[in-house]
PDB file of C-alpha atoms in Angstrom:
ATOM      1  CA  UNK A 858     -26.897  20.330  -0.046  1.00  0.00           C
ATOM      2  CA  UNK A 859     -26.675  17.307  -2.286  1.00  0.00           C
ATOM      3  CA  UNK A 860     -22.811  18.829  -3.397  1.00  0.00           C
ATOM      4  CA  UNK A 861     -21.845  19.521   0.106  1.00  0.00           C
ATOM      5  CA  UNK A 862     -22.829  16.148   1.013  1.00  0.00           C
ATOM      6  CA  UNK A 863     -20.644  14.484  -1.698  1.00  0.00           C
ATOM      7  CA  UNK A 864     -17.896  16.901  -0.882  1.00  0.00           C
ATOM      8  CA  UNK A 865     -17.999  15.610   2.851  1.00  0.00           C
ATOM      9  CA  UNK A 866     -18.426  11.714   1.773  1.00  0.00           C
ATOM     10  CA  UNK A 867     -15.529  11.812  -0.578  1.00  0.00           C
ATOM     11  CA  UNK A 868     -13.102  14.136   1.008  1.00  0.00           C
ATOM     12  CA  UNK A 869     -12.419  12.023   3.720  1.00  0.00           C
ATOM     13  CA  UNK A 870      -8.760  10.452   3.042  1.00  0.00           C
ATOM     14  CA  UNK A 871     -10.278   7.023   4.362  1.00  0.00           C
ATOM     15  CA  UNK A 872      -6.557   5.762   4.051  1.00  0.00           C
ATOM     16  CA  UNK A 873      -6.624   6.791   0.805  1.00  0.00           C
ATOM     17  CA  UNK A 874      -4.154   7.124  -1.882  1.00  0.00           C
ATOM     18  CA  UNK A 875      -2.467  10.921  -0.544  1.00  0.00           C
ATOM     19  CA  UNK A 876       0.834  11.366   0.668  1.00  0.00           C
ATOM     20  CA  UNK A 877       2.274  14.103   1.579  1.00  0.00           C
ATOM     21  CA  UNK A 878       6.017  12.419   1.917  1.00  0.00           C
ATOM     22  CA  UNK A 879       5.512  11.144  -1.415  1.00  0.00           C
ATOM     23  CA  UNK A 880       5.617  14.243  -3.444  1.00  0.00           C
ATOM     24  CA  UNK A 881       3.302  15.182  -6.461  1.00  0.00           C
ATOM     25  CA  UNK A 882       6.022  13.528  -9.269  1.00  0.00           C
ATOM     26  CA  UNK A 883       5.282   9.949 -10.492  1.00  0.00           C
ATOM     27  CA  UNK A 884       8.331   7.473 -10.253  1.00  0.00           C
ATOM     28  CA  UNK A 885       7.968   4.219 -11.965  1.00  0.00           C
ATOM     29  CA  UNK A 886       8.387   1.344  -9.801  1.00  0.00           C
ATOM     30  CA  UNK A 887       9.682  -2.326 -11.012  1.00  0.00           C
ATOM     31  CA  UNK A 888       7.705  -4.264 -13.982  1.00  0.00           C
ATOM     32  CA  UNK A 889       4.021  -5.354 -13.180  1.00  0.00           C
ATOM     33  CA  UNK A 890       2.740  -2.351 -12.743  1.00  0.00           C
ATOM     34  CA  UNK A 891       3.967  -0.973  -8.696  1.00  0.00           C
ATOM     35  CA  UNK A 892       4.781   2.274  -8.776  1.00  0.00           C
ATOM     36  CA  UNK A 893       4.743   4.766  -6.334  1.00  0.00           C
ATOM     37  CA  UNK A 894       1.109   7.256  -7.053  1.00  0.00           C
ATOM     38  CA  UNK A 895       1.325  10.864  -8.143  1.00  0.00           C
ATOM     39  CA  UNK A 896      -0.354  12.378  -4.373  1.00  0.00           C
ATOM     40  CA  UNK A 897      -3.733  11.540  -4.554  1.00  0.00           C
ATOM     41  CA  UNK A 898      -4.775  13.489  -7.299  1.00  0.00           C
ATOM     42  CA  UNK A 899      -6.075  12.519 -11.164  1.00  0.00           C
ATOM     43  CA  UNK A 900      -4.517  13.792 -13.915  1.00  0.00           C
ATOM     44  CA  UNK A 901      -6.249  17.358 -14.153  1.00  0.00           C
ATOM     45  CA  UNK A 902      -5.031  17.710 -11.129  1.00  0.00           C
ATOM     46  CA  UNK A 903      -8.403  17.099  -8.740  1.00  0.00           C
ATOM     47  CA  UNK A 904      -9.000  15.143  -5.980  1.00  0.00           C
ATOM     48  CA  UNK A 905      -9.488  11.495  -6.664  1.00  0.00           C
ATOM     49  CA  UNK A 906     -12.895  10.114  -5.047  1.00  0.00           C
ATOM     50  CA  UNK A 907     -11.987   6.507  -3.523  1.00  0.00           C
ATOM     51  CA  UNK A 908     -14.646   4.197  -2.573  1.00  0.00           C
ATOM     52  CA  UNK A 909     -15.738   4.048   0.892  1.00  0.00           C
ATOM     53  CA  UNK A 910     -16.692   0.789   0.717  1.00  0.00           C
ATOM     54  CA  UNK A 911     -13.803  -1.286  -0.552  1.00  0.00           C
ATOM     55  CA  UNK A 912     -11.501  -2.900   2.847  1.00  0.00           C
ATOM     56  CA  UNK A 913      -8.499  -1.248   4.281  1.00  0.00           C
ATOM     57  CA  UNK A 914      -6.441  -3.051   6.898  1.00  0.00           C
ATOM     58  CA  UNK A 915      -3.436  -1.950   9.485  1.00  0.00           C
ATOM     59  CA  UNK A 916      -0.590  -4.136   9.225  1.00  0.00           C
ATOM     60  CA  UNK A 917      -0.395  -4.621  12.984  1.00  0.00           C
ATOM     61  CA  UNK A 918      -3.781  -6.660  12.834  1.00  0.00           C
ATOM     62  CA  UNK A 919      -2.711  -8.977   9.779  1.00  0.00           C
ATOM     63  CA  UNK A 920      -1.820 -12.513  10.071  1.00  0.00           C
ATOM     64  CA  UNK A 921       2.501 -12.510  10.770  1.00  0.00           C
ATOM     65  CA  UNK A 922       5.056 -15.202  10.234  1.00  0.00           C
ATOM     66  CA  UNK A 923       8.759 -16.079  10.513  1.00  0.00           C
ATOM     67  CA  UNK A 924      10.051 -13.188  12.210  1.00  0.00           C
ATOM     68  CA  UNK A 925       7.800 -10.444  11.508  1.00  0.00           C
ATOM     69  CA  UNK A 926       6.948  -8.123  14.575  1.00  0.00           C
ATOM     70  CA  UNK A 927       4.329  -5.404  15.127  1.00  0.00           C
ATOM     71  CA  UNK A 928       5.908  -2.356  17.092  1.00  0.00           C
ATOM     72  CA  UNK A 929       5.070   1.240  17.766  1.00  0.00           C
ATOM     73  CA  UNK A 930       8.611   2.956  18.295  1.00  0.00           C
ATOM     74  CA  UNK A 931       8.994   4.638  14.969  1.00  0.00           C
ATOM     75  CA  UNK A 932       6.759   7.945  14.263  1.00  0.00           C
ATOM     76  CA  UNK A 933       4.771   8.744  11.209  1.00  0.00           C
ATOM     77  CA  UNK A 934       2.653   5.028  10.705  1.00  0.00           C
ATOM     78  CA  UNK A 935      -1.161   6.166   9.581  1.00  0.00           C
ATOM     79  CA  UNK A 936      -2.333   3.252  11.872  1.00  0.00           C
ATOM     80  CA  UNK A 937       0.079   3.878  14.844  1.00  0.00           C
ATOM     81  CA  UNK A 938       1.380   0.622  14.573  1.00  0.00           C
ATOM     82  CA  UNK A 939       3.178  -1.517  11.991  1.00  0.00           C
ATOM     83  CA  UNK A 940       5.289  -4.635  11.225  1.00  0.00           C
ATOM     84  CA  UNK A 941       9.038  -4.658  10.927  1.00  0.00           C
ATOM     85  CA  UNK A 942       9.958  -7.338   8.463  1.00  0.00           C
ATOM     86  CA  UNK A 943      13.911  -7.535   7.391  1.00  0.00           C
ATOM     87  CA  UNK A 944      14.260 -11.200   7.693  1.00  0.00           C
ATOM     88  CA  UNK A 945      13.916 -13.753   4.712  1.00  0.00           C
ATOM     89  CA  UNK A 946      10.759 -15.620   6.029  1.00  0.00           C
ATOM     90  CA  UNK A 947       8.699 -12.883   7.647  1.00  0.00           C
ATOM     91  CA  UNK A 948       5.815 -11.904   6.080  1.00  0.00           C
ATOM     92  CA  UNK A 949       2.095 -10.805   6.372  1.00  0.00           C
ATOM     93  CA  UNK A 950      -1.146 -11.776   5.228  1.00  0.00           C
ATOM     94  CA  UNK A 951      -4.758 -10.320   4.295  1.00  0.00           C
ATOM     95  CA  UNK A 952      -7.792 -11.688   4.253  1.00  0.00           C
ATOM     96  CA  UNK A 953     -10.545  -9.483   2.835  1.00  0.00           C
ATOM     97  CA  UNK A 954     -14.194 -10.075   1.424  1.00  0.00           C
ATOM     98  CA  UNK A 955     -15.141  -8.178  -1.780  1.00  0.00           C
ATOM     99  CA  UNK A 956     -18.567  -7.430  -3.409  1.00  0.00           C
ATOM    100  CA  UNK A 957     -17.538  -7.828  -7.055  1.00  0.00           C
ATOM    101  CA  UNK A 958     -14.593  -9.501  -8.813  1.00  0.00           C
ATOM    102  CA  UNK A 959     -12.482  -6.977 -11.321  1.00  0.00           C
ATOM    103  CA  UNK A 960      -9.372  -5.277 -11.794  1.00  0.00           C
ATOM    104  CA  UNK A 961      -8.424  -3.446  -8.177  1.00  0.00           C
ATOM    105  CA  UNK A 962      -5.280  -1.487  -7.132  1.00  0.00           C
ATOM    106  CA  UNK A 963      -3.804  -3.254  -3.590  1.00  0.00           C
ATOM    107  CA  UNK A 964      -2.514   0.130  -1.909  1.00  0.00           C
ATOM    108  CA  UNK A 965       0.535  -0.764   0.513  1.00  0.00           C
ATOM    109  CA  UNK A 966       1.669   1.816   2.744  1.00  0.00           C
ATOM    110  CA  UNK A 967       5.187   1.236   4.384  1.00  0.00           C
ATOM    111  CA  UNK A 968       8.784   2.614   5.693  1.00  0.00           C
ATOM    112  CA  UNK A 969      12.116   2.155   4.456  1.00  0.00           C
ATOM    113  CA  UNK A 970      15.106   3.599   5.807  1.00  0.00           C
ATOM    114  CA  UNK A 971      16.368   5.687   2.716  1.00  0.00           C
ATOM    115  CA  UNK A 972      17.303   2.550   0.421  1.00  0.00           C
ATOM    116  CA  UNK A 973      15.445   1.126  -2.465  1.00  0.00           C
ATOM    117  CA  UNK A 974      14.063  -2.627  -1.266  1.00  0.00           C
ATOM    118  CA  UNK A 975      11.403  -4.942  -3.084  1.00  0.00           C
ATOM    119  CA  UNK A 976       9.326  -7.716  -1.268  1.00  0.00           C
ATOM    120  CA  UNK A 977       7.427 -10.344  -2.493  1.00  0.00           C
ATOM    121  CA  UNK A 978       3.561 -10.171  -3.169  1.00  0.00           C
ATOM    122  CA  UNK A 979       1.269 -13.206  -2.899  1.00  0.00           C
ATOM    123  CA  UNK A 980      -2.392 -13.044  -3.801  1.00  0.00           C
ATOM    124  CA  UNK A 981      -5.109 -15.538  -3.600  1.00  0.00           C
ATOM    125  CA  UNK A 982      -2.233 -17.840  -3.604  1.00  0.00           C
ATOM    126  CA  UNK A 983      -0.399 -16.973  -6.895  1.00  0.00           C
ATOM    127  CA  UNK A 984       2.991 -14.505  -7.228  1.00  0.00           C
ATOM    128  CA  UNK A 985       2.250 -11.233  -8.840  1.00  0.00           C
ATOM    129  CA  UNK A 986       4.555 -10.318 -10.994  1.00  0.00           C
ATOM    130  CA  UNK A 987       8.276 -10.287  -9.545  1.00  0.00           C
ATOM    131  CA  UNK A 988       6.920  -8.740  -6.342  1.00  0.00           C
ATOM    132  CA  UNK A 989       5.836  -5.214  -5.125  1.00  0.00           C
ATOM    133  CA  UNK A 990       8.762  -2.414  -5.813  1.00  0.00           C
ATOM    134  CA  UNK A 991       8.804  -0.548  -2.030  1.00  0.00           C
ATOM    135  CA  UNK A 992      11.373   2.244  -3.340  1.00  0.00           C
ATOM    136  CA  UNK A 993      12.612   5.424  -0.773  1.00  0.00           C
ATOM    137  CA  UNK A 994       9.719   7.301  -2.578  1.00  0.00           C
ATOM    138  CA  UNK A 995       9.923   9.618  -0.078  1.00  0.00           C
ATOM    139  CA  UNK A 996      13.508  10.583  -0.308  1.00  0.00           C
ATOM    140  CA  UNK A 997      14.586   9.785   3.054  1.00  0.00           C
ATOM    141  CA  UNK A 998      18.160  10.155   4.340  1.00  0.00           C
ATOM    142  CA  UNK A 999      19.671   6.826   4.139  1.00  0.00           C
ATOM    143  CA  UNK A1000      19.224   5.152   8.178  1.00  0.00           C
ATOM    144  CA  UNK A1001      15.667   7.724   8.297  1.00  0.00           C
ATOM    145  CA  UNK A1002      12.630   5.404   8.944  1.00  0.00           C
ATOM    146  CA  UNK A1003      10.592   7.960  10.274  1.00  0.00           C
ATOM    147  CA  UNK A1004      10.569  10.329   7.166  1.00  0.00           C
ATOM    148  CA  UNK A1005      10.379   7.674   4.947  1.00  0.00           C
ATOM    149  CA  UNK A1006       6.821   6.602   5.582  1.00  0.00           C
ATOM    150  CA  UNK A1007       4.984   6.249   1.663  1.00  0.00           C
ATOM    151  CA  UNK A1008       3.243   3.868  -0.403  1.00  0.00           C
ATOM    152  CA  UNK A1009       3.119   1.479  -3.372  1.00  0.00           C
ATOM    153  CA  UNK A1010       0.881  -0.031  -5.788  1.00  0.00           C
ATOM    154  CA  UNK A1011      -0.221  -3.070  -7.488  1.00  0.00           C
ATOM    155  CA  UNK A1012      -2.849  -3.653 -10.359  1.00  0.00           C
ATOM    156  CA  UNK A1013      -4.742  -6.869  -8.957  1.00  0.00           C
ATOM    157  CA  UNK A1014      -7.140  -9.023 -10.476  1.00  0.00           C
ATOM    158  CA  UNK A1015      -9.344 -10.078  -7.409  1.00  0.00           C
ATOM    159  CA  UNK A1016     -12.416 -12.111  -7.519  1.00  0.00           C
ATOM    160  CA  UNK A1017     -15.936 -11.664  -5.844  1.00  0.00           C
ATOM    161  CA  UNK A1018     -15.650 -13.128  -1.776  1.00  0.00           C
ATOM    162  CA  UNK A1019     -12.404 -14.079  -0.609  1.00  0.00           C
ATOM    163  CA  UNK A1020      -9.307 -12.775  -1.405  1.00  0.00           C
ATOM    164  CA  UNK A1021      -5.647 -13.235   0.084  1.00  0.00           C
ATOM    165  CA  UNK A1022      -2.805 -11.048  -0.104  1.00  0.00           C
ATOM    166  CA  UNK A1023       0.580 -11.850   1.750  1.00  0.00           C
ATOM    167  CA  UNK A1024       3.544  -9.364   1.278  1.00  0.00           C
ATOM    168  CA  UNK A1025       6.813 -11.418   2.402  1.00  0.00           C
ATOM    169  CA  UNK A1026      10.651 -11.532   1.759  1.00  0.00           C
ATOM    170  CA  UNK A1027      11.877 -14.334   0.572  1.00  0.00           C
ATOM    171  CA  UNK A1028      14.954 -15.529  -0.924  1.00  0.00           C
ATOM    172  CA  UNK A1029      16.316 -12.643  -3.241  1.00  0.00           C
ATOM    173  CA  UNK A1030      14.395  -9.566  -1.605  1.00  0.00           C
ATOM    174  CA  UNK A1031      15.291  -6.865  -0.761  1.00  0.00           C
ATOM    175  CA  UNK A1032      13.764  -6.412   2.447  1.00  0.00           C
ATOM    176  CA  UNK A1033      14.004  -3.996   5.870  1.00  0.00           C
ATOM    177  CA  UNK A1034      10.907  -2.254   5.344  1.00  0.00           C
ATOM    178  CA  UNK A1035       7.871  -1.614   8.143  1.00  0.00           C
ATOM    179  CA  UNK A1036       4.791  -2.312   6.589  1.00  0.00           C
ATOM    180  CA  UNK A1037       1.970  -0.187   7.982  1.00  0.00           C
ATOM    181  CA  UNK A1038      -1.184  -0.773   6.061  1.00  0.00           C
ATOM    182  CA  UNK A1039      -2.657  -2.214   3.129  1.00  0.00           C
ATOM    183  CA  UNK A1040      -6.049  -1.327   1.172  1.00  0.00           C
ATOM    184  CA  UNK A1041      -7.578  -1.745  -1.947  1.00  0.00           C
ATOM    185  CA  UNK A1042      -8.924   1.154  -4.499  1.00  0.00           C
ATOM    186  CA  UNK A1043     -10.316   1.193  -7.831  1.00  0.00           C
ATOM    187  CA  UNK A1044      -7.692   1.200 -10.683  1.00  0.00           C
ATOM    188  CA  UNK A1045      -6.787   4.556 -11.735  1.00  0.00           C
ATOM    189  CA  UNK A1046      -8.250   4.288 -15.033  1.00  0.00           C
ATOM    190  CA  UNK A1047     -11.636   2.385 -14.118  1.00  0.00           C
TER     191      UNK A1047
END
């Protein structure tokens, strides 16, 4: 019975890292740890166990600024709604609490129209590396938003208590992105 209960507990997607459109081959991202996850499986091919107590938020519920706007017209978003960001000054901010300080992985679900994008990421008010790589990991044809849903991640050091994440389009970024969800998970090798 314990094994069945454990299997049921950890079989929930919970916004975890498995994305059927992302494929099973990891793709390196920008410097600083951003890259596509290899489809929710560990190095031995077993399903990853996600911690159910780590926070997750739909992008449409984030604090938006600039020309960022919530929408629902393009199918495929896990949350059913998303935030369109395609102009300098557009951004979305998420503030959440953690029970324990440490190294975590911030996942960002998004869609791109068959092109590679890069946006800025600030964690607790500080720029995180050179931004976050939002490549066309789903291999969507150019212009196809519906087939462009995928995710990326950044390894981040977080504090106990309140943490703030800002994903945005700053000068020099390439931002034509539909932001879907943000969630926190333990690092792959934790």
